[in-house]
Amino acid sequence: MFKKITAAALIAFVSTTTLSVPASADTQAAPVTVQGFTVLKEKSGGGRTLRLWQNTATGKVHANASGARNGDRLSIGSCCAPYTTYETVVSTGNSELNTGEYNNFGPSVNLNFAGGGEIHF
């Protein structure tokens, strides 16, 4: 009898706990701003993270790759035809890569891994 009551109490507790979380809860974090730069986009994979930062003072953007490995290539370019690569930075062993700043017209950003694979947006 005691086991049935305990099981019923546990089921009631779990069901009320899960029901208290709204189904439409926003799971995205607020934009992160650090020293005058705001993260617009972020994507991870292969032990690396690709970010698009916006300078809050100028509105210009730059690409950043953390966890880069020797030979990784970070590039930023136009989003639309005619496709143009503004800049490519190659890691020579440094784990942080950054491009220069460019006008924010929804650029294409790519991190090509030295051993194959990529992250892009």
Coordinates of C-alpha atoms in Angstrom, one line a residue:
M1 CA 0.0 0.0 0.0
F2 CA 2.8 2.4 1.0
K3 CA 4.6 1.7 -2.4
K4 CA 1.4 2.5 -4.3
I5 CA 1.0 5.9 -2.5
T6 CA 4.7 6.7 -3.0
A7 CA 4.5 5.9 -6.7
A8 CA 1.3 7.9 -7.1
A9 CA 2.9 10.9 -5.3
L10 CA 6.0 10.7 -7.5
I11 CA 4.0 10.6 -10.7
A12 CA 1.9 13.6 -9.5
F13 CA 5.1 15.5 -8.7
V14 CA 6.7 14.8 -12.1
S15 CA 3.6 15.6 -14.0
T16 CA 3.1 19.0 -12.3
T17 CA 6.8 19.8 -12.7
T18 CA 6.8 19.2 -16.4
L19 CA 3.5 21.0 -16.9
S20 CA 4.8 24.1 -15.3
V21 CA 7.2 24.8 -18.2
P22 CA 5.4 26.8 -20.9
A23 CA 5.3 25.0 -24.3
S24 CA 6.3 28.2 -26.1
A25 CA 9.3 29.0 -23.9
D26 CA 12.0 30.8 -25.9
T27 CA 15.1 28.7 -25.9
Q28 CA 17.4 31.2 -27.7
A29 CA 19.7 33.2 -25.5
A30 CA 19.7 37.0 -25.8
P31 CA 22.4 38.4 -28.1
V32 CA 25.8 38.6 -26.5
T33 CA 27.7 41.9 -26.6
V34 CA 31.4 42.1 -25.5
Q35 CA 33.5 45.2 -25.6
G36 CA 31.4 46.9 -28.3
F37 CA 30.7 43.8 -30.5
T38 CA 27.5 41.8 -30.7
V39 CA 27.3 38.2 -31.9
L40 CA 24.9 38.0 -34.8
K41 CA 25.4 34.3 -35.7
E42 CA 27.2 31.4 -34.2
K43 CA 27.7 27.7 -35.2
S44 CA 29.9 25.0 -33.9
G45 CA 31.3 21.7 -35.2
G46 CA 34.5 19.7 -35.4
G47 CA 35.8 21.3 -32.2
R48 CA 35.6 24.8 -33.7
T49 CA 33.2 27.7 -33.4
L50 CA 32.3 30.1 -36.1
R51 CA 30.9 33.5 -35.2
L52 CA 29.7 36.7 -37.0
W53 CA 30.3 39.8 -34.9
Q54 CA 28.9 43.3 -35.4
N55 CA 30.7 46.4 -34.3
T56 CA 28.0 48.3 -32.4
A57 CA 29.6 51.6 -33.1
T58 CA 30.0 51.3 -36.9
G59 CA 27.5 48.5 -37.8
K60 CA 30.3 46.7 -39.7
V61 CA 30.8 42.9 -39.2
H62 CA 33.7 40.5 -39.0
A63 CA 34.0 36.8 -38.9
N64 CA 35.8 34.9 -36.0
A65 CA 36.8 31.3 -35.7
S66 CA 37.8 29.8 -32.3
G67 CA 39.4 26.4 -31.9
A68 CA 41.0 26.7 -35.4
R69 CA 43.8 24.3 -36.3
N70 CA 46.8 24.7 -38.5
G71 CA 45.7 25.1 -42.1
D72 CA 42.0 26.0 -41.4
R73 CA 40.7 28.8 -43.7
L74 CA 38.2 31.5 -42.6
S75 CA 36.6 33.5 -45.3
I76 CA 34.0 36.2 -45.5
G77 CA 32.3 37.3 -48.7
S78 CA 29.1 38.5 -50.4
C79 CA 25.8 36.7 -49.8
C80 CA 24.5 37.0 -53.4
A81 CA 25.6 36.9 -57.0
P82 CA 28.1 38.0 -58.1
Y83 CA 29.8 36.0 -55.3
T84 CA 32.9 37.7 -54.1
T85 CA 35.3 36.7 -51.3
Y86 CA 36.3 39.8 -49.4
E87 CA 39.0 38.1 -47.3
T88 CA 40.5 34.7 -46.4
V89 CA 42.6 34.1 -43.3
V90 CA 44.6 30.9 -42.9
S91 CA 45.7 29.5 -39.6
T92 CA 49.4 28.9 -39.2
G93 CA 48.9 27.3 -35.8
N94 CA 46.9 30.1 -34.1
S95 CA 43.6 28.9 -32.6
E96 CA 41.7 32.3 -33.1
L97 CA 41.1 33.7 -36.6
N98 CA 39.5 37.0 -37.4
T99 CA 38.7 38.8 -40.7
G100 CA 38.6 42.6 -41.1
E101 CA 35.4 44.5 -40.8
Y102 CA 33.0 44.8 -43.7
N103 CA 29.6 46.4 -44.3
N104 CA 26.7 44.3 -43.0
F105 CA 24.8 43.0 -46.0
G106 CA 24.3 39.5 -44.7
P107 CA 27.7 38.2 -45.7
S108 CA 28.6 34.6 -46.4
V109 CA 31.0 33.2 -43.8
N110 CA 32.9 29.9 -44.2
L111 CA 35.4 28.0 -42.0
N112 CA 37.0 25.2 -44.1
F113 CA 38.8 22.6 -42.0
A114 CA 42.4 21.7 -43.0
G115 CA 41.5 18.0 -42.8
G116 CA 38.2 18.3 -44.7
G117 CA 34.8 19.6 -43.6
E118 CA 33.4 23.0 -43.0
I119 CA 31.1 25.3 -41.0
H120 CA 29.3 28.0 -42.8
F121 CA 26.4 30.5 -42.8

